[in-house]
Coordinates of C-alpha atoms in Angstrom, one line a residue:
M37 CA 46.5 -75.3 23.8
I38 CA 42.9 -75.7 24.7
G39 CA 41.7 -74.7 27.8
T40 CA 44.9 -73.6 29.4
G41 CA 44.3 -72.5 32.8
R42 CA 44.7 -68.8 33.6
G43 CA 42.9 -66.2 35.5
A44 CA 39.6 -65.0 34.2
R45 CA 37.7 -62.1 35.2
A46 CA 33.5 -61.7 34.7
W47 CA 30.9 -59.8 35.6
W48 CA 27.5 -61.8 35.4
L49 CA 23.8 -60.9 35.3
V50 CA 21.1 -62.8 36.6
L51 CA 17.3 -62.6 37.2
A52 CA 16.7 -60.7 40.4
T53 CA 14.4 -63.8 41.2
C54 CA 17.4 -66.2 41.7
G55 CA 18.0 -65.4 45.5
G56 CA 21.2 -66.9 46.4
T57 CA 23.4 -69.2 45.4
P58 CA 25.4 -71.9 47.0
A59 CA 29.2 -72.0 47.5
A60 CA 30.8 -73.4 44.8
T61 CA 32.2 -76.7 45.7
T62 CA 36.1 -76.4 44.2
D63 CA 37.9 -79.6 46.5
T64 CA 39.2 -82.1 44.3
A65 CA 39.4 -85.9 44.8
A66 CA 41.1 -88.5 42.9
T67 CA 40.7 -92.2 43.3
S68 CA 42.2 -95.4 41.5
E69 CA 41.7 -98.9 41.2
A70 CA 44.1 -102.0 40.8
S71 CA 43.4 -104.5 38.1
G72 CA 44.3 -107.7 39.4
D73 CA 46.9 -109.5 37.8
E74 CA 47.4 -106.8 35.2
T75 CA 48.0 -104.1 37.7
T76 CA 48.7 -100.1 36.7
T77 CA 50.1 -97.1 38.0
T78 CA 48.7 -93.6 38.0
S79 CA 50.2 -90.0 38.2
S80 CA 48.7 -87.6 40.3
A81 CA 47.5 -84.5 38.6
T82 CA 46.1 -81.2 39.8
T83 CA 43.6 -79.7 38.0
E84 CA 44.6 -77.4 34.6
S85 CA 46.2 -74.2 36.6
S86 CA 43.2 -71.8 37.0
S87 CA 42.5 -68.6 39.7
A88 CA 39.4 -67.8 40.8
A89 CA 37.5 -65.1 38.5
T90 CA 36.9 -62.0 40.1
V91 CA 33.3 -61.4 40.1
T92 CA 32.4 -57.6 40.6
G93 CA 29.0 -57.3 39.6
E94 CA 25.9 -57.9 41.6
P95 CA 23.1 -60.1 40.1
T96 CA 20.4 -57.8 38.2
T97 CA 17.6 -58.7 35.6
T98 CA 19.2 -59.0 32.1
G99 CA 16.2 -57.5 30.3
T100 CA 16.1 -57.1 26.7
S101 CA 18.9 -56.5 24.6
E102 CA 19.0 -54.1 21.4
T103 CA 21.2 -56.2 19.6
S104 CA 19.7 -57.5 16.3
I105 CA 20.1 -61.7 15.9
G106 CA 19.5 -61.4 12.4
S107 CA 21.5 -58.6 11.5
T108 CA 25.3 -59.2 10.1
A109 CA 26.2 -55.4 10.1
P110 CA 28.3 -54.6 13.6
T111 CA 26.5 -53.3 16.3
T112 CA 28.0 -52.1 19.8
T113 CA 24.6 -52.3 22.3
T114 CA 24.6 -51.4 25.9
D115 CA 21.1 -53.2 28.3
T116 CA 19.5 -50.3 29.2
T117 CA 17.0 -51.5 31.1
T118 CA 19.9 -52.8 33.7
G119 CA 23.3 -50.9 33.1
G120 CA 24.6 -54.3 32.0
P121 CA 27.9 -54.5 30.0
E122 CA 27.8 -53.3 26.7
L123 CA 27.1 -56.2 23.9
G124 CA 29.9 -55.7 21.0
P125 CA 29.4 -57.2 17.3
P126 CA 28.2 -61.0 17.5
V127 CA 30.9 -63.1 17.0
L128 CA 29.1 -66.5 17.1
R129 CA 25.9 -68.0 18.0
I130 CA 25.2 -71.7 18.3
N131 CA 22.0 -73.2 18.7
V132 CA 22.8 -76.2 21.5
G133 CA 21.3 -79.1 20.3
G134 CA 19.3 -77.6 17.4
P135 CA 19.1 -77.2 13.4
A136 CA 20.6 -73.8 12.2
V137 CA 18.2 -70.7 12.9
G138 CA 18.7 -67.4 11.4
E139 CA 22.2 -66.7 12.6
F140 CA 22.6 -69.3 15.0
M141 CA 24.6 -72.4 13.9
A142 CA 23.2 -75.9 14.0
D143 CA 24.8 -78.2 16.9
D144 CA 22.4 -81.5 15.9
G145 CA 24.7 -83.2 14.3
E146 CA 26.9 -86.1 15.8
E147 CA 30.0 -83.8 15.4
S148 CA 30.1 -80.2 15.8
P149 CA 33.2 -77.8 15.3
Y150 CA 33.1 -76.3 18.6
R151 CA 31.6 -79.4 21.1
A152 CA 34.0 -80.9 23.2
S153 CA 31.8 -83.0 25.3
P154 CA 31.5 -86.1 22.9
D155 CA 28.6 -87.6 25.8
T156 CA 25.9 -85.0 25.8
Q157 CA 22.5 -85.9 24.2
I158 CA 19.6 -83.1 22.3
F159 CA 16.6 -82.7 24.4
A160 CA 13.2 -81.2 23.1
A161 CA 11.9 -78.4 25.4
D162 CA 7.9 -79.9 26.0
A163 CA 6.9 -75.9 25.7
V164 CA 8.9 -73.2 24.5
V165 CA 8.2 -69.8 26.7
P166 CA 10.4 -67.0 26.9
G167 CA 11.2 -65.3 30.0
P168 CA 11.7 -61.6 30.8
S169 CA 15.2 -62.4 30.5
V170 CA 15.1 -63.4 27.0
P171 CA 15.6 -60.8 24.1
A172 CA 12.5 -60.5 22.0
D173 CA 14.4 -61.0 18.9
V174 CA 15.9 -64.3 19.5
P175 CA 14.1 -66.7 17.7
L176 CA 12.0 -68.9 20.0
E177 CA 13.2 -72.2 18.1
V178 CA 16.6 -71.7 19.7
L179 CA 14.8 -72.4 23.6
A180 CA 13.1 -75.4 21.7
S181 CA 16.1 -77.8 22.3
G182 CA 19.5 -78.1 24.3
R183 CA 21.9 -80.9 25.2
V184 CA 21.9 -82.9 28.7
E185 CA 24.1 -85.7 29.8
P186 CA 22.7 -89.1 28.4
A187 CA 21.0 -91.1 31.5
E188 CA 24.3 -93.6 32.0
L189 CA 26.0 -90.8 32.9
A190 CA 23.6 -89.2 35.9
G191 CA 25.6 -90.1 38.6
G192 CA 28.7 -88.8 36.8
T193 CA 30.2 -86.3 34.5
G194 CA 27.5 -83.3 34.5
Q195 CA 29.6 -81.2 32.0
L196 CA 29.3 -79.4 29.0
R197 CA 32.2 -77.9 27.2
Y198 CA 32.7 -75.8 24.0
S199 CA 36.1 -74.5 22.9
V200 CA 36.2 -72.1 20.1
P201 CA 39.0 -70.3 18.3
V202 CA 39.0 -66.8 19.1
E203 CA 41.2 -63.7 19.1
P204 CA 42.3 -63.1 22.8
G205 CA 40.4 -60.1 24.6
S206 CA 37.5 -58.8 25.8
Y207 CA 34.2 -60.5 25.0
Q208 CA 30.3 -60.8 26.2
L209 CA 28.8 -64.5 26.4
R210 CA 25.4 -64.5 27.1
L211 CA 23.7 -68.2 27.8
H212 CA 20.1 -69.6 27.3
F213 CA 18.4 -71.8 29.2
S214 CA 15.2 -73.9 28.8
G215 CA 13.1 -76.0 31.7
P216 CA 11.5 -77.5 33.3
S217 CA 12.3 -75.3 36.4
Q218 CA 11.5 -78.8 38.7
G219 CA 12.1 -76.4 41.8
A220 CA 14.4 -74.0 42.9
S221 CA 18.2 -75.1 43.6
T222 CA 17.1 -78.5 41.6
R223 CA 19.7 -77.3 38.8
L224 CA 22.8 -75.5 40.0
T225 CA 26.1 -75.1 37.2
Q226 CA 29.4 -73.6 37.8
L227 CA 30.3 -71.5 34.9
W228 CA 34.0 -72.4 34.0
I229 CA 35.7 -69.8 31.4
D230 CA 39.2 -70.8 30.2
G231 CA 39.9 -73.3 32.9
A232 CA 39.1 -70.7 36.2
P233 CA 35.5 -70.8 38.1
V234 CA 33.4 -67.4 37.0
G235 CA 31.3 -66.4 40.3
E236 CA 28.9 -68.2 42.3
P237 CA 26.9 -71.3 40.8
I238 CA 24.0 -70.4 38.6
D239 CA 20.9 -71.2 39.9
V240 CA 18.9 -72.6 36.7
S241 CA 16.0 -74.0 38.0
A242 CA 15.1 -70.4 39.4
L243 CA 15.9 -68.6 36.4
T244 CA 13.7 -70.8 34.7
A245 CA 10.6 -70.5 37.2
G246 CA 7.7 -71.5 35.4
D247 CA 9.2 -73.4 32.7
A248 CA 10.1 -70.3 31.1
G249 CA 13.5 -69.9 29.0
A250 CA 16.0 -67.4 30.7
A251 CA 19.4 -65.8 29.6
V252 CA 22.9 -64.7 31.5
T253 CA 25.0 -62.3 30.5
F254 CA 28.7 -62.5 31.5
A255 CA 31.9 -60.2 30.6
I256 CA 34.7 -62.2 30.0
E257 CA 38.3 -62.3 28.9
A258 CA 39.6 -65.5 26.5
D259 CA 42.3 -66.6 25.5
E260 CA 43.4 -67.8 22.2
W261 CA 41.0 -70.6 23.0
L262 CA 37.6 -69.7 24.6
D263 CA 36.7 -72.8 26.8
V264 CA 33.0 -72.2 28.1
E265 CA 32.5 -75.4 30.0
L266 CA 29.1 -75.8 32.7
V267 CA 29.6 -78.1 35.5
R268 CA 27.0 -79.1 37.3
V269 CA 27.0 -78.9 41.3
P270 CA 27.1 -82.2 42.6
G271 CA 23.9 -83.7 43.7
S272 CA 21.7 -81.4 41.4
E273 CA 20.8 -82.0 37.9
M274 CA 22.0 -81.3 34.7
P275 CA 21.3 -77.9 33.5
M276 CA 19.8 -77.8 30.2
L277 CA 21.7 -75.2 27.8
S278 CA 19.6 -74.2 24.9
A279 CA 21.7 -71.5 23.3
L280 CA 24.8 -69.5 23.3
E281 CA 26.0 -66.3 22.0
L282 CA 29.2 -64.4 21.7
F283 CA 29.8 -61.0 21.5
G284 CA 32.9 -58.8 20.9
D285 CA 35.0 -56.6 19.0
G286 CA 37.8 -60.0 18.2
G287 CA 36.6 -62.5 16.5
L288 CA 37.2 -66.1 15.3
R289 CA 40.9 -67.6 14.6
D290 CA 40.9 -69.6 11.1
G291 CA 43.8 -71.2 12.1
P292 CA 46.7 -71.3 14.8
A293 CA 49.8 -68.9 14.8
G294 CA 52.1 -71.3 13.7
T295 CA 52.3 -73.9 10.3
V296 CA 49.5 -76.4 9.6
R297 CA 49.9 -79.4 8.0
H298 CA 47.2 -81.5 6.5
I299 CA 46.5 -85.3 5.9
A300 CA 43.3 -86.8 4.2
P301 CA 42.1 -90.3 3.6
E302 CA 43.2 -90.4 -0.1
G303 CA 46.3 -88.2 0.5
A304 CA 49.7 -89.0 -0.9
G305 CA 51.3 -85.0 -1.3
S306 CA 53.4 -83.3 0.9
G307 CA 50.7 -81.8 3.6
D308 CA 51.7 -78.2 2.9
S309 CA 47.6 -77.6 2.1
L310 CA 44.5 -79.6 1.8
A311 CA 44.8 -79.7 -1.9
D312 CA 48.1 -81.4 -1.3
A313 CA 47.4 -83.5 1.9
A314 CA 49.6 -86.2 3.3
G315 CA 48.5 -89.7 4.1
L316 CA 48.5 -90.7 8.0
G317 CA 51.6 -93.0 7.4
Q318 CA 53.3 -89.3 6.8
L319 CA 52.3 -88.1 10.4
P320 CA 55.2 -89.1 12.4
A321 CA 57.4 -87.4 9.5
L322 CA 55.1 -84.3 10.0
I323 CA 54.9 -84.1 13.6
A324 CA 58.9 -84.1 13.0
A325 CA 58.9 -81.3 10.8
S326 CA 56.9 -79.2 13.3
A327 CA 57.9 -76.1 15.4
P328 CA 56.1 -76.0 18.5
G329 CA 52.7 -74.2 18.1
D330 CA 52.3 -75.8 14.7
E331 CA 49.6 -78.3 14.1
V332 CA 48.7 -81.0 11.6
W333 CA 45.0 -81.7 11.0
I334 CA 43.7 -84.7 9.8
H335 CA 40.5 -83.8 7.9
A336 CA 37.4 -86.1 8.3
G337 CA 36.8 -89.3 7.2
D338 CA 37.9 -93.3 7.5
Y339 CA 41.6 -94.4 7.9
P340 CA 42.4 -97.9 8.2
I341 CA 45.1 -99.0 10.2
G342 CA 47.5 -101.4 8.9
G343 CA 50.2 -100.8 11.4
E344 CA 51.4 -98.7 14.3
L345 CA 52.5 -95.0 13.6
V346 CA 56.1 -94.6 16.1
I347 CA 56.4 -90.7 16.9
T348 CA 59.6 -89.7 18.0
A349 CA 58.9 -86.0 18.1
G350 CA 56.9 -83.1 19.7
G351 CA 57.0 -79.8 21.0
T352 CA 58.1 -78.0 24.2
A353 CA 56.6 -77.2 27.8
E354 CA 55.8 -73.7 26.2
A355 CA 54.2 -74.6 23.1
S356 CA 52.7 -78.4 22.0
V357 CA 52.6 -79.7 18.6
V358 CA 49.0 -80.3 18.2
V359 CA 47.3 -83.0 16.0
R360 CA 43.6 -82.0 15.6
G361 CA 40.9 -83.6 13.9
V362 CA 39.2 -81.2 11.6
G363 CA 36.1 -81.2 8.9
D364 CA 37.4 -78.9 5.9
D365 CA 39.0 -76.9 8.8
W366 CA 38.3 -76.1 12.9
H367 CA 35.0 -74.2 12.1
S368 CA 33.4 -76.8 10.4
P369 CA 32.3 -80.5 11.8
G370 CA 33.9 -83.7 11.7
R371 CA 36.1 -86.2 13.1
P372 CA 38.6 -88.6 11.5
R373 CA 37.9 -92.3 12.0
F374 CA 41.0 -94.7 12.8
I375 CA 39.6 -98.5 11.7
G376 CA 41.5 -101.4 13.2
T377 CA 41.3 -104.9 13.0
R378 CA 40.0 -105.7 16.5
A379 CA 37.2 -108.5 16.2
S380 CA 33.6 -106.8 15.8
P381 CA 31.5 -107.5 17.7
W382 CA 34.3 -108.8 20.1
V383 CA 35.0 -112.3 21.1
A384 CA 37.3 -113.9 24.0
E385 CA 38.7 -115.4 21.2
G386 CA 38.8 -112.9 18.7
A387 CA 41.6 -110.8 16.7
V388 CA 42.8 -108.1 19.4
G389 CA 43.8 -105.5 17.3
G390 CA 47.1 -103.5 17.1
T391 CA 48.1 -99.9 18.4
V392 CA 47.8 -96.9 16.4
F393 CA 50.4 -94.3 18.1
R394 CA 53.4 -95.5 19.6
L395 CA 54.8 -92.6 21.7
A396 CA 58.8 -93.2 22.2
S397 CA 61.2 -90.9 23.4
G398 CA 61.2 -87.5 22.2
A399 CA 57.4 -87.7 21.7
D400 CA 57.1 -85.0 24.2
H401 CA 54.4 -81.9 24.6
L402 CA 51.8 -83.3 22.1
Q403 CA 48.0 -83.0 22.1
F404 CA 45.8 -84.5 20.1
V405 CA 42.2 -83.4 19.8
N406 CA 38.9 -84.6 18.3
L407 CA 39.9 -88.1 17.0
G408 CA 37.9 -91.5 16.5
F409 CA 38.9 -95.1 16.9
V410 CA 36.9 -98.1 16.3
D411 CA 37.9 -101.8 16.4
Q412 CA 41.5 -101.1 17.7
G413 CA 44.4 -103.2 20.0
N414 CA 46.3 -102.6 23.0
G415 CA 46.7 -98.7 22.9
C416 CA 45.0 -96.5 20.8
W417 CA 48.1 -94.6 21.9
R418 CA 50.9 -96.4 23.5
V419 CA 53.3 -94.7 25.4
A420 CA 56.4 -97.3 25.2
D421 CA 59.2 -94.8 26.8
P422 CA 59.6 -91.8 29.5
I423 CA 57.7 -88.6 27.9
A424 CA 56.3 -85.5 29.5
G425 CA 53.2 -83.7 28.3
L426 CA 50.7 -85.7 26.6
R427 CA 47.1 -84.5 26.3
L428 CA 44.1 -86.2 24.9
D429 CA 41.3 -84.1 24.3
N430 CA 37.4 -84.9 23.1
I431 CA 38.3 -88.5 21.6
V432 CA 35.7 -91.1 20.9
A433 CA 36.5 -94.8 21.0
T434 CA 34.1 -98.1 20.6
N435 CA 35.7 -101.3 20.7
V436 CA 39.1 -101.1 21.9
H437 CA 41.5 -103.7 23.8
R438 CA 42.9 -100.5 25.6
L439 CA 42.6 -96.6 24.9
L440 CA 45.6 -95.4 26.5
E441 CA 48.7 -98.2 27.6
N442 CA 51.7 -97.1 29.1
F443 CA 54.0 -100.2 28.7
V444 CA 57.9 -100.1 28.0
G445 CA 59.2 -101.3 24.5
G446 CA 62.3 -103.3 23.5
D447 CA 64.5 -103.7 26.4
G448 CA 63.3 -100.6 28.4
T449 CA 62.7 -100.3 32.1
D450 CA 60.9 -97.0 32.0
A451 CA 57.8 -95.4 30.4
S452 CA 56.7 -93.2 33.0
I453 CA 54.5 -89.9 31.8
A454 CA 54.9 -87.0 33.6
G455 CA 52.0 -84.5 33.2
L456 CA 49.3 -86.3 31.6
V457 CA 45.7 -84.7 30.7
L458 CA 43.1 -86.7 29.8
K459 CA 40.0 -84.8 29.1
D460 CA 36.4 -84.9 27.6
V461 CA 37.1 -88.9 26.8
S462 CA 34.4 -91.3 26.2
V463 CA 35.6 -95.3 25.5
R464 CA 32.4 -97.9 25.0
G465 CA 33.3 -101.4 24.8
Y466 CA 36.8 -102.5 26.2
A467 CA 38.3 -106.0 27.3
R468 CA 41.2 -104.4 29.4
A469 CA 40.9 -100.5 30.3
V470 CA 40.2 -97.1 29.2
A471 CA 43.8 -96.4 30.5
R472 CA 46.7 -97.7 32.4
L473 CA 49.1 -95.8 34.0
Q474 CA 52.3 -97.1 35.7
Y475 CA 56.2 -96.6 36.4
E476 CA 56.6 -93.1 38.2
S477 CA 54.0 -91.9 35.9
H478 CA 53.1 -88.8 37.9
D479 CA 50.8 -84.8 38.1
A480 CA 48.2 -86.8 35.4
L481 CA 44.6 -85.2 35.5
L482 CA 42.2 -87.7 34.1
E483 CA 38.6 -85.3 33.8
D484 CA 35.4 -86.1 32.0
V485 CA 36.2 -89.4 31.1
F486 CA 33.8 -92.0 30.8
G487 CA 34.1 -95.4 30.0
D488 CA 31.9 -98.6 29.6
S489 CA 33.5 -102.1 29.4
E490 CA 30.0 -103.3 28.2
A491 CA 31.2 -106.7 29.9
Q492 CA 33.6 -107.6 27.5
P493 CA 35.4 -110.9 28.0
F494 CA 38.7 -111.6 28.1
E495 CA 41.4 -114.3 29.1
S496 CA 41.9 -112.2 32.4
F497 CA 39.2 -109.2 33.2
S498 CA 38.7 -105.3 32.7
T499 CA 39.5 -102.7 34.9
G500 CA 38.6 -98.7 33.8
V501 CA 41.3 -97.0 35.1
T502 CA 44.1 -98.8 36.5
L503 CA 47.5 -97.8 38.1
Y504 CA 50.5 -99.6 38.8
E505 CA 53.9 -99.9 40.0
A506 CA 54.6 -96.0 41.6
A507 CA 52.3 -93.9 39.8
H508 CA 51.3 -90.9 41.9
D509 CA 50.0 -87.5 42.2
V510 CA 47.1 -88.3 39.8
V511 CA 43.3 -86.5 40.2
I512 CA 40.9 -88.4 38.7
R513 CA 37.5 -86.1 38.2
R514 CA 34.1 -86.5 37.6
A515 CA 35.1 -90.0 35.7
V516 CA 32.4 -92.5 34.9
M517 CA 33.5 -96.2 34.8
L518 CA 30.8 -99.2 34.2
N519 CA 30.6 -102.8 33.6
H520 CA 33.6 -104.4 34.2
Q521 CA 32.6 -108.0 34.6
Q522 CA 34.5 -111.2 35.0
V523 CA 31.8 -114.2 34.7
D524 CA 31.5 -117.7 34.3
V525 CA 35.0 -118.4 36.1
A526 CA 35.7 -120.4 39.3
G527 CA 36.6 -119.1 42.4
Y528 CA 36.4 -115.3 42.9
W529 CA 35.4 -113.0 40.1
N530 CA 37.3 -109.7 39.7
A531 CA 37.0 -106.7 37.6
D532 CA 36.7 -103.2 38.9
G533 CA 35.7 -99.6 38.0
F534 CA 38.9 -97.9 39.8
S535 CA 42.2 -99.6 40.7
T536 CA 45.5 -98.6 42.5
E537 CA 48.2 -100.7 43.6
R538 CA 50.2 -100.9 47.3
D539 CA 53.3 -98.0 45.5
N540 CA 50.6 -95.8 44.2
H541 CA 50.4 -92.8 46.3
A542 CA 48.8 -89.0 46.3
I543 CA 45.7 -90.3 44.3
R544 CA 42.6 -88.1 44.4
F545 CA 39.5 -88.6 43.5
E546 CA 36.4 -85.9 42.9
D547 CA 32.9 -86.7 41.7
T548 CA 33.6 -89.9 40.1
Y549 CA 31.3 -93.1 39.5
A550 CA 31.4 -96.8 39.4
A551 CA 28.7 -99.4 38.6
G552 CA 28.1 -102.8 37.3
N553 CA 31.4 -104.2 38.3
T554 CA 31.7 -107.8 39.4
D555 CA 33.9 -106.9 42.3
G556 CA 34.9 -103.3 43.7
G557 CA 33.4 -100.0 42.5
Y558 CA 36.9 -98.8 43.9
D559 CA 39.6 -101.4 44.6
L560 CA 42.4 -99.1 46.1
K561 CA 45.7 -100.1 47.5
S562 CA 47.5 -96.7 47.3
T563 CA 48.4 -94.6 50.3
D564 CA 47.4 -90.9 50.5
T565 CA 44.2 -91.8 48.8
T566 CA 41.4 -89.0 49.0
L567 CA 37.6 -89.9 47.7
L568 CA 35.5 -87.0 47.6
R569 CA 31.8 -87.6 46.4
A570 CA 32.7 -90.8 45.3
V571 CA 29.5 -92.8 44.4
A572 CA 29.5 -96.8 44.0
V573 CA 26.5 -98.6 42.7
D574 CA 25.8 -102.3 41.9
N575 CA 29.2 -103.4 42.7
K576 CA 30.1 -106.6 44.4
R577 CA 31.7 -104.4 47.1
N578 CA 31.3 -100.8 46.3
F579 CA 34.8 -99.6 48.5
R580 CA 37.5 -102.1 48.6
I581 CA 40.1 -100.7 50.6
W582 CA 43.5 -102.2 51.2
G583 CA 45.8 -99.3 51.6
Q584 CA 45.3 -95.9 53.6
A585 CA 42.4 -93.7 52.4
T586 CA 39.7 -91.2 53.6
L587 CA 36.3 -91.0 52.2
Q588 CA 34.0 -88.0 52.4
Q589 CA 30.7 -87.1 51.8
C590 CA 30.5 -90.6 49.3
S591 CA 27.7 -93.1 48.6
G592 CA 27.2 -96.7 48.1
L593 CA 24.1 -98.0 46.6
D594 CA 23.0 -101.2 46.5
P595 CA 25.7 -103.5 46.2
H596 CA 25.2 -107.1 44.0
L597 CA 27.1 -110.3 44.1
R598 CA 26.7 -111.6 40.6
G599 CA 28.5 -115.0 41.0
G600 CA 31.8 -116.2 42.4
S601 CA 32.9 -116.3 46.1
G602 CA 33.2 -113.2 48.2
T603 CA 31.0 -111.2 50.2
Q604 CA 28.3 -108.5 49.2
A605 CA 29.2 -105.5 50.8
Q606 CA 29.1 -101.6 50.8
V607 CA 32.6 -101.2 52.4
H608 CA 35.0 -103.9 52.5
G609 CA 38.6 -103.7 54.5
N610 CA 41.1 -105.8 53.7
P611 CA 44.6 -106.8 55.1
Q612 CA 46.6 -103.7 56.1
A613 CA 44.0 -101.4 55.4
V614 CA 43.6 -98.1 57.6
F615 CA 40.6 -95.4 56.8
T616 CA 38.5 -93.3 57.9
V617 CA 34.6 -92.4 56.3
E618 CA 33.2 -89.3 56.9
G619 CA 29.7 -87.7 56.2
S620 CA 28.9 -91.0 53.8
R621 CA 25.6 -92.5 53.3
F622 CA 25.2 -96.1 52.3
V623 CA 21.8 -97.5 51.1
D624 CA 20.3 -101.0 50.0
A625 CA 17.4 -103.3 50.5
D626 CA 19.3 -106.5 50.2
P627 CA 19.3 -108.8 53.3
D628 CA 22.5 -110.3 52.2
T629 CA 24.4 -107.4 52.5
I630 CA 27.0 -106.4 54.6
V631 CA 27.4 -102.9 55.3
F632 CA 30.8 -102.6 56.9
D633 CA 32.8 -105.8 55.8
M634 CA 36.7 -106.0 57.9
D635 CA 39.0 -108.8 57.2
E636 CA 42.1 -109.7 59.4
D637 CA 43.9 -106.4 60.6
A638 CA 41.9 -103.7 58.7
V639 CA 41.4 -100.6 60.9
A640 CA 38.6 -97.9 60.4
T641 CA 36.6 -95.1 61.1
V642 CA 33.4 -94.1 60.4
M643 CA 32.0 -90.7 61.2
G644 CA 28.8 -89.4 61.0
G645 CA 26.4 -90.0 57.6
C646 CA 23.7 -92.9 57.7
A647 CA 23.5 -96.5 57.1
E648 CA 20.2 -97.9 55.6
R649 CA 19.8 -101.7 55.5
H650 CA 17.5 -104.6 55.0
P651 CA 16.0 -105.7 58.6
D652 CA 17.9 -109.2 58.4
A653 CA 21.2 -107.5 56.4
T654 CA 24.1 -107.3 58.7
L655 CA 25.8 -103.9 59.7
E656 CA 29.5 -104.8 60.5
T657 CA 31.2 -107.9 60.5
V658 CA 34.9 -107.5 62.4
E659 CA 37.5 -110.2 62.2
P660 CA 39.4 -110.8 65.7
A661 CA 42.7 -108.8 64.4
A662 CA 40.7 -105.9 63.0
S663 CA 38.9 -102.5 64.5
L664 CA 35.7 -100.7 63.5
M665 CA 34.6 -97.3 65.1
L666 CA 31.4 -95.9 64.4
V667 CA 30.9 -92.4 65.4
D668 CA 27.1 -90.7 65.0
V669 CA 26.6 -93.4 61.9
A670 CA 22.4 -93.1 61.8
D671 CA 20.5 -95.7 61.5
G672 CA 18.7 -95.0 58.5
C673 CA 19.2 -92.3 55.5

């Protein structure tokens, strides 16, 4: 299973000029948002289990390796300059964001066999200058390009991930970074290997001082899937990764230990091989024929969807059944696309489209990887019965009603999801939500999830992530939700970035971002709710709190009332709200903004942080039964 958490040990070598690096931030935070008339419930999730990596080496200058980049003969070399780790034979080289150069494979296409972050974009370096840590035989062309997050994610995910099928064992990982430096501590990144952090954050800006390229080498232990993940430290810029090299005595795996079954666009065979591939309609039967650890490979191409595929089988808690999008195999680029009947371009009175996968009783412990959806209806996945262990990984969708719908089928009364993971998901253009979770769904993790409704209209309104009923124990980490808008209606304009309802509890946000919504960035009625470093920008009310919550190191910027009734506010305390705000920052220059707007019996305490506002703006409005206490809140940020 990709990205399964476990301990990882690593010795890392960096330039002596780096100096000290700040401690890693590992707190988690999750938040959710209520969706008005169609509320949803989200299950609480802890992060994929991981134990901190053991760091045993002191920072040293990497120096020049003697490994020949252009040689195919296995070699094992030691960095004699620094006494660093021995480099085994080369296993994989990726020219991140660039074309194939020598033994460095291309990573400049829309799809990649190993890149698992669908929303990064290519950058071109202004100048290519190798620093002293870059081996002399590394082609300079690989430093001329790289990948960063696009501008619309600049406040959000800050993550780049590669997932490589390897033989388990010891490897050496060398990362190449490009400038510009933009000053010390402006680009800080935490390396994660197989779900565990490795050492302290890397100060990439110090490594690339003088705008020179730099290399960093780590000795690592890998699972069957080597997950290499770079996560920017909150408040810093995205690291600019230019190349990735993997060395070791192991190698790439060509397939899973279990059986592989094949589906192709024109397939009509048994699925036992690519030459005898099955059609997409046979997927439920192929999953039912699979044992835990088996995989069904859906090969790249377009698959028209004429009706939902009902799945009633899966794997076990020890080993999932995996449905994986591939090219010719998992070493070649390609992502299958499922094409639906939703109106495109979308109009409110247009055809909604249908469901693709309906997960019914028995569809437990399924993992779907590297799939694309276009013009789909209420659920690319619809969970219609209670299931466990669903994971959606590296998913791209455009113009859908919802990506994940959690709603009972037939005469059922429960469709709870236990142990949901959404990881590296990108959805652009939807009328309802990226995901709706409800019933008793629990232990859910939504990590590195991007949603932009693109203000799609509907008879009601959209919300990026919606939690309803009694969903609980949900972690939402590095999620970005944009542009949920209900416009030109009488009265109040709804549509939120994230929402939770009264019976949701144990909801935690970490490093999330909500912007451009006609109601709340965060509209939260849940209890035991924590927001850590949550950011809200350009929403009517950046933070709307109805339940019990703690906001820590959060930021509210430039609230914006686009229309309809209601106040324009940074923080809105609603009836029955009890919450605290700690060390947070609120900045706006609009005279119509209320910084702290407290209704009815809401109770809030704001400690530390700052509030910067227009001279004519209102700092606080507090209704007679409400309470607001400001403690050491600076006037100006």
